[in-house]
Short mmCIF file of C-alpha atoms in Angstrom, two decimals:
data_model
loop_
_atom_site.label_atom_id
_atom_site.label_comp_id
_atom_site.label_asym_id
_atom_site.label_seq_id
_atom_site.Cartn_x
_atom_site.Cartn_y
_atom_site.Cartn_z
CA UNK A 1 2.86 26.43 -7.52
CA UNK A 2 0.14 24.70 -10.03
CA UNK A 3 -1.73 21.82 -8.52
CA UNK A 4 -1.86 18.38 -10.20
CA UNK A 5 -5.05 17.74 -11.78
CA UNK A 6 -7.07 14.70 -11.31
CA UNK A 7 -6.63 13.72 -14.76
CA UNK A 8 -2.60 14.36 -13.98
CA UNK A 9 -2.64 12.60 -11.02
CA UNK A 10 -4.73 9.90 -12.57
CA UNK A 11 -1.84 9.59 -15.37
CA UNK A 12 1.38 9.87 -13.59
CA UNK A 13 -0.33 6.53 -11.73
CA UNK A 14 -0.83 4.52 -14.39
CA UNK A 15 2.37 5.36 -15.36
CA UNK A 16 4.38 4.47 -12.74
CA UNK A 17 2.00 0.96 -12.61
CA UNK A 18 3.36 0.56 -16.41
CA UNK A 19 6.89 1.44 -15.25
CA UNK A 20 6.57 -1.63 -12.76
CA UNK A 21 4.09 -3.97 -15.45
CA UNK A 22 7.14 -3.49 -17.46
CA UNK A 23 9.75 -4.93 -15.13
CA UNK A 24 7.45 -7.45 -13.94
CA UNK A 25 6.52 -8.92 -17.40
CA UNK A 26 10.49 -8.59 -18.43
CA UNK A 27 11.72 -10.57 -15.59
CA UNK A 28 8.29 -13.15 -14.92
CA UNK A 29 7.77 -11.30 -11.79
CA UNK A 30 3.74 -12.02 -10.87
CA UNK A 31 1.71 -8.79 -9.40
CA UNK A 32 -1.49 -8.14 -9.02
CA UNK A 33 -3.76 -5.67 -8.59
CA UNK A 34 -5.18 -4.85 -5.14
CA UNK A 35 -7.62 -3.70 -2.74
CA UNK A 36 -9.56 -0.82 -4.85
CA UNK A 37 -7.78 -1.20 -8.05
CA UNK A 38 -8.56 -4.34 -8.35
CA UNK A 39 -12.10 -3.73 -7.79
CA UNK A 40 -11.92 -0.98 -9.50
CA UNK A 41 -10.73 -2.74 -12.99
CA UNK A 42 -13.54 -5.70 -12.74
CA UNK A 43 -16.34 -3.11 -11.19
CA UNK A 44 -15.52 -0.18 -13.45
CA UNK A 45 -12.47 -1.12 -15.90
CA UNK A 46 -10.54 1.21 -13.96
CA UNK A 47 -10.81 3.58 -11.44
CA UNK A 48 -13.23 3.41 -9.08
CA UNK A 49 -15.03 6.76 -9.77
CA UNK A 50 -14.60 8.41 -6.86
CA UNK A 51 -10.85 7.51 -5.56
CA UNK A 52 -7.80 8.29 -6.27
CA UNK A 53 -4.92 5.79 -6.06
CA UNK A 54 -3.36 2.36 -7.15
CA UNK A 55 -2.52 -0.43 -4.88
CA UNK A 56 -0.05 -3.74 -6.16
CA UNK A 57 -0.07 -6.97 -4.06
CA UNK A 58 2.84 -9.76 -4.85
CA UNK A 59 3.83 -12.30 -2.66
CA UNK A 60 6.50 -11.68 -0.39
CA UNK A 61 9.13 -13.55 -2.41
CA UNK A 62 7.89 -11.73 -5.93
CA UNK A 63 7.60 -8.76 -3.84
CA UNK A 64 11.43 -9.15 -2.92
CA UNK A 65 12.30 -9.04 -6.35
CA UNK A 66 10.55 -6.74 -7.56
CA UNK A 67 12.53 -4.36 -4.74
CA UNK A 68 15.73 -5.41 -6.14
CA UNK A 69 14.44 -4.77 -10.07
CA UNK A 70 13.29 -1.17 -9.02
CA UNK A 71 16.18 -0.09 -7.12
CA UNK A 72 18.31 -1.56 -10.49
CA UNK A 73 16.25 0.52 -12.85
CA UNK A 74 18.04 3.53 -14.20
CA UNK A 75 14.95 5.24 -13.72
CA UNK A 76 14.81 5.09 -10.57
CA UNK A 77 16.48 8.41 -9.38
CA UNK A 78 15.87 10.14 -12.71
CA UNK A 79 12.12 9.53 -12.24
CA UNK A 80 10.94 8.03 -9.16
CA UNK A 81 11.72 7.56 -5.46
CA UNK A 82 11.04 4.77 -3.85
CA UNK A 83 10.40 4.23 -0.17
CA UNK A 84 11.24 1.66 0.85
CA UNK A 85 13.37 0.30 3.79
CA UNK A 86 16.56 -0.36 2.42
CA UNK A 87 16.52 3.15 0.85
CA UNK A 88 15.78 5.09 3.62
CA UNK A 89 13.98 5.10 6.57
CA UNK A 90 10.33 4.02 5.97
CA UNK A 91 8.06 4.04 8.50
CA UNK A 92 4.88 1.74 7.07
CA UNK A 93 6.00 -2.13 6.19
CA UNK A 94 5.46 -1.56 2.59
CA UNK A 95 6.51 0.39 -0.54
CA UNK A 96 6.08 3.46 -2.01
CA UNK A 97 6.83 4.13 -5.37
CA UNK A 98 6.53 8.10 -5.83
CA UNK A 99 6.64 10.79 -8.82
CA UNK A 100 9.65 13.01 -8.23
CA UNK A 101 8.00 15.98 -10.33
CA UNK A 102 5.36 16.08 -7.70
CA UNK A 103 4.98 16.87 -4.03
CA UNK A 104 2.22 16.71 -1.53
CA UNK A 105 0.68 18.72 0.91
CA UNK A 106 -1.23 17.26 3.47
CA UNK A 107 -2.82 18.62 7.56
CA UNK A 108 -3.26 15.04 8.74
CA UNK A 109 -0.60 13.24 6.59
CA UNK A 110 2.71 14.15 7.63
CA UNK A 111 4.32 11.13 7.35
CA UNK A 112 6.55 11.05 3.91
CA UNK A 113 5.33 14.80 3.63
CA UNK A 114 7.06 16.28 0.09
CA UNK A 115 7.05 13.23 -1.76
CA UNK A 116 5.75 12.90 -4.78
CA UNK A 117 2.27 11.35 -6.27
CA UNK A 118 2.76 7.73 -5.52
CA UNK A 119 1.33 3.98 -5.78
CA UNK A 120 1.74 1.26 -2.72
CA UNK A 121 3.33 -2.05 -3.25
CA UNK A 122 2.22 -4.27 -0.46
CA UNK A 123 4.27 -7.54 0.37
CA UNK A 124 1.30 -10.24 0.93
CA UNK A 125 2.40 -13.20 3.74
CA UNK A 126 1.21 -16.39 4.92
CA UNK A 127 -0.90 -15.96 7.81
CA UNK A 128 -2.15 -18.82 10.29
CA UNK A 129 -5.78 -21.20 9.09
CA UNK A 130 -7.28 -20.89 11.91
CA UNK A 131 -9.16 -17.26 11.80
CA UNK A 132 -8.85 -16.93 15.55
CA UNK A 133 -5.03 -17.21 15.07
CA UNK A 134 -4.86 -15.12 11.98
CA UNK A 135 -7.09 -12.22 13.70
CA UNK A 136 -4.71 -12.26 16.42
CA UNK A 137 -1.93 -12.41 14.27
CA UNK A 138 -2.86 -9.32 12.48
CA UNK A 139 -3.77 -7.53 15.60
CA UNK A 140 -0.35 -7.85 16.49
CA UNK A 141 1.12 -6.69 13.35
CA UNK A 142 -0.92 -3.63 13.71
CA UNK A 143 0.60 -2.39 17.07
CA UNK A 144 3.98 -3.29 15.86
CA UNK A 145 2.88 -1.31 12.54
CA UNK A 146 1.67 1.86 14.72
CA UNK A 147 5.02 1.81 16.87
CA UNK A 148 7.26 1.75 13.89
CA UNK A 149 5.21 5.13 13.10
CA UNK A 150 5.80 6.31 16.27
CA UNK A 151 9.25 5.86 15.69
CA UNK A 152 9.40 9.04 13.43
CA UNK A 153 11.39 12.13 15.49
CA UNK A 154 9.75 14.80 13.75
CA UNK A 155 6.78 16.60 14.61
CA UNK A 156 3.56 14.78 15.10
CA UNK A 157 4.44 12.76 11.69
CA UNK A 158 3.17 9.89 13.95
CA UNK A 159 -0.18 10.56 14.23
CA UNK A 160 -0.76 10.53 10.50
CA UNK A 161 -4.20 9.42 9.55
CA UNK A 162 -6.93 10.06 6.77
CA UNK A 163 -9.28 12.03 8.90
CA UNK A 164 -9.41 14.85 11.92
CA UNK A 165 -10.68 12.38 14.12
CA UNK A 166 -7.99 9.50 13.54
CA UNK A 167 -5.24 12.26 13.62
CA UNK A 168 -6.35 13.49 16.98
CA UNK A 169 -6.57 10.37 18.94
CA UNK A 170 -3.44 8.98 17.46
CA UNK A 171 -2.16 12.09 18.47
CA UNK A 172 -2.59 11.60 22.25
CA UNK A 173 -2.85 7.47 22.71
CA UNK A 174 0.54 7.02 20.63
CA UNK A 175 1.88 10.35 22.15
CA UNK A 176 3.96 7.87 24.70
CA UNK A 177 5.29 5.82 22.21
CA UNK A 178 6.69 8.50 20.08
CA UNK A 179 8.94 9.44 23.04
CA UNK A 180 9.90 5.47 23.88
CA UNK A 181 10.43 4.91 20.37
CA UNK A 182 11.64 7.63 18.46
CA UNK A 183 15.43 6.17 18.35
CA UNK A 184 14.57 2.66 17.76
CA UNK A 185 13.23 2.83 14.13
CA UNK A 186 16.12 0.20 12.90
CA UNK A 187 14.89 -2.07 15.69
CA UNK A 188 11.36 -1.89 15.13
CA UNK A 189 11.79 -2.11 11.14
CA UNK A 190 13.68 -5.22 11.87
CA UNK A 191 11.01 -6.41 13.75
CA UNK A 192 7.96 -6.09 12.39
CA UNK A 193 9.48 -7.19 8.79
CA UNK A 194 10.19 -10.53 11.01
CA UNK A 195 7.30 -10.63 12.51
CA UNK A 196 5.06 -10.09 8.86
CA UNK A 197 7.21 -13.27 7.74
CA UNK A 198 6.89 -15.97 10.36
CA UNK A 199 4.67 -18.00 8.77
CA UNK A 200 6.09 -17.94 5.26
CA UNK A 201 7.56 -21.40 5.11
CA UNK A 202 5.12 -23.24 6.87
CA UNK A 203 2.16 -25.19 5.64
CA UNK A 204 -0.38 -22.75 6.66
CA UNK A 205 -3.20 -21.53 3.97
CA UNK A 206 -4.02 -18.45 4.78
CA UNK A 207 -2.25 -15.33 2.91
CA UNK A 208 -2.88 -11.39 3.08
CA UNK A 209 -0.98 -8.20 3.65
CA UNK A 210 -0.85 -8.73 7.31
CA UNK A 211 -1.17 -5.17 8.76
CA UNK A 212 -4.36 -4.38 6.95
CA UNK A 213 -6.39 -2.22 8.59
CA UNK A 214 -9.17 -4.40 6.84
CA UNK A 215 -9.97 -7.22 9.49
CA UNK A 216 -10.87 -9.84 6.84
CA UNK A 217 -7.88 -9.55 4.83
CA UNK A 218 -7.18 -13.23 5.39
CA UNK A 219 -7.76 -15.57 2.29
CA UNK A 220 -6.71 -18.82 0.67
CA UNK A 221 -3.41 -18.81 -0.61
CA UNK A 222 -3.82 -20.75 -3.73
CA UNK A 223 -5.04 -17.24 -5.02
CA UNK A 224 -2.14 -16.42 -6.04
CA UNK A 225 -0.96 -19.56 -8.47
CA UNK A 226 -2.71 -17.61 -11.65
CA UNK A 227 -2.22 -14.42 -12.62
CA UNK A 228 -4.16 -12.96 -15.77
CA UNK A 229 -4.16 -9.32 -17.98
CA UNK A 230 -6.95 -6.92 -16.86
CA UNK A 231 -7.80 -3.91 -18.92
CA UNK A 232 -7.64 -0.70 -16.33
CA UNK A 233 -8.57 2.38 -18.41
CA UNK A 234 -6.30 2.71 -21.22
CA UNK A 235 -3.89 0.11 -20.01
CA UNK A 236 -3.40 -3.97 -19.18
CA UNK A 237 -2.13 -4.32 -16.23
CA UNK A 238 -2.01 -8.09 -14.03
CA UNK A 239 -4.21 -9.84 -11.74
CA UNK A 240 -4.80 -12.69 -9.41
CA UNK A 241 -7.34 -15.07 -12.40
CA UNK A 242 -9.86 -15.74 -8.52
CA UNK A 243 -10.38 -12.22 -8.08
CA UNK A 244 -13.78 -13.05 -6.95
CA UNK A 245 -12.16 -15.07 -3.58
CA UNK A 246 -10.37 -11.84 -2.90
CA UNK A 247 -13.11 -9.25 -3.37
CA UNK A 248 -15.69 -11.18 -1.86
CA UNK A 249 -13.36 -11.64 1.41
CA UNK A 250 -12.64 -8.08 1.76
CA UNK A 251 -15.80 -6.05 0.73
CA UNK A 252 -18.96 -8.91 0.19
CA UNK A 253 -21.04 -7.97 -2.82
CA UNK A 254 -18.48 -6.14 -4.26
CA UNK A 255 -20.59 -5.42 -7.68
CA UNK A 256 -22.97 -3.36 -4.92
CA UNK A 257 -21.65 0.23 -5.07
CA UNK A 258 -21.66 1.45 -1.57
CA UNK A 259 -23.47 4.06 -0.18
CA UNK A 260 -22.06 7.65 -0.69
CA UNK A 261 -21.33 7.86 3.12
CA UNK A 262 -19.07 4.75 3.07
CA UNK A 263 -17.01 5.99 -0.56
CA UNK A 264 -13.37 6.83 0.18
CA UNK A 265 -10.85 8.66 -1.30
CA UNK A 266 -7.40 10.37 -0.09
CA UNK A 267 -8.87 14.19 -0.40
CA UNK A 268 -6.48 14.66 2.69
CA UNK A 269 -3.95 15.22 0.52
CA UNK A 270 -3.21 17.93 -2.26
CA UNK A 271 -0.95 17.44 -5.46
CA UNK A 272 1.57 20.08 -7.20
CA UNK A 273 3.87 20.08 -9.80
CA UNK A 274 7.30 21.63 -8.67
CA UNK A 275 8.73 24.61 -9.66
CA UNK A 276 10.84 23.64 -12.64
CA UNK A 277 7.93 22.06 -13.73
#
């Protein structure tokens, strides 16, 4: 069993981000960049030096076509998996696009255990103007986000988290929930996909991926009318043309590196090729 490399790992992403650049430029489908990455490509030109993934944002209607454009793709099974609700059951309100070469190994990250290296694809929704309203909204999305986990019958899948600490409380506060919920999942999907949604044809200005565990993801819609080419390593990949709105909204002086401390990454998992491979 021979372990992905971080210059593997780094390739199979940008990959997979070209597999979906290519759809979206072939059928004017408008992505972006997000969270780290995008940082990442106006801070560094890439990735940020000490992490490990790629994030996409698109607005929930883009992001509904670009579902439908991946799960057309001939190379979907032959290459990827993607998980995604109307796949299989999916337990976080976004996608996964993942490697099938690859699998994972993971003590705290159970969730979609033996998939393979992957990017997120987050759906971005309106969200209320008033910050009090969009707080609480996103509050809300978050407990309807950690029952859907708890939905998940096997094992302690449901207390899936990024560090010892998260894994263990999760592990006892959502214990209760995992019994109450564990045969809803089609319910709870259902819901919080409705709930996410609400606010998508009204007049309100807000947008974001509403069950961010970043409290500030909440930001002026209007981001999203332009789209531009970034260069991210060897590549050109898209992004929103006010990146500063967004980056300043979610992390301040985002040109400030942080201090080593506060400098995340997802060492919680582990990366190998399968055997054929």
């Amino acid at each position: 069993m021979k372990e992905v490399s971080k210059e593997e790992l780094f390739t199979i992403q940008l990959d997979m981000v070209q597999f979906v650049d290519d759809i979206c430029r072939q059928q004017n489908i408008n992505y972006s960049l997000s969270g780290g990455s995008l940082l990442g490509s106006i801070r560094h030109g890439g990735f940020i030096p000490w992490d490990d993934d790629i994030d996409l944002m698109l607005v929930r209607k883009e992001y509904n076509r670009l579902i439908e454009a991946i799960i057309s793709s001939p190379d979907l099974s032959k290459k990827y998996t993607l998980i995604h609700s109307s796949q299989k059951n999916a337990y976080l309100p976004f996608a996964k696009l993942c490697d099938n070469r690859t699998f994972f190994k993971s003590d705290l990250d159970t969730l979609n255990e033996g998939t393979g290296v992957f990017i997120d694809i987050f759906p971005m929704d309106i969200m209320p103007t008033d910050i009090k309203k969009a707080k609480k909204f996103k509050k809300k999305a978050l407990l309807n986000n950690l029952r859907l986990a708890s939905s998940k019958k096997e094992g302690v899948s449901y207390a899936s988290a990024s560090n010892l600490i998260f894994f263990l409380g999760k592990l006892v506060l959502l214990a209760p929930w995992h019994f109450m919920y564990q045969n809803r999942y089609e319910y709870l999907n259902s819901k919080i996909n409705l709930f996410m949604q609400q606010y998508n044809n009204t007049d309100e200005k807000n947008i974001g991926y509403v069950s961010s565990w970043n409290k500030t993801e909440y930001m002026d819609k209007t981001i999203f009318d332009e789209f531009e080419d970034v260069k991210f390593e060897n590549r050109v990949f898209r992004k929103i043309k006010r990146h500063d709105v967004y980056l300043n909204q979610l992390y301040g002086d985002y040109m400030v590196l942080p201090p080593e401390n506060k400098r995340e990454n997802h060492d919680y998992y582990k990366w190998y090729w399968k055997d054929e491979e």
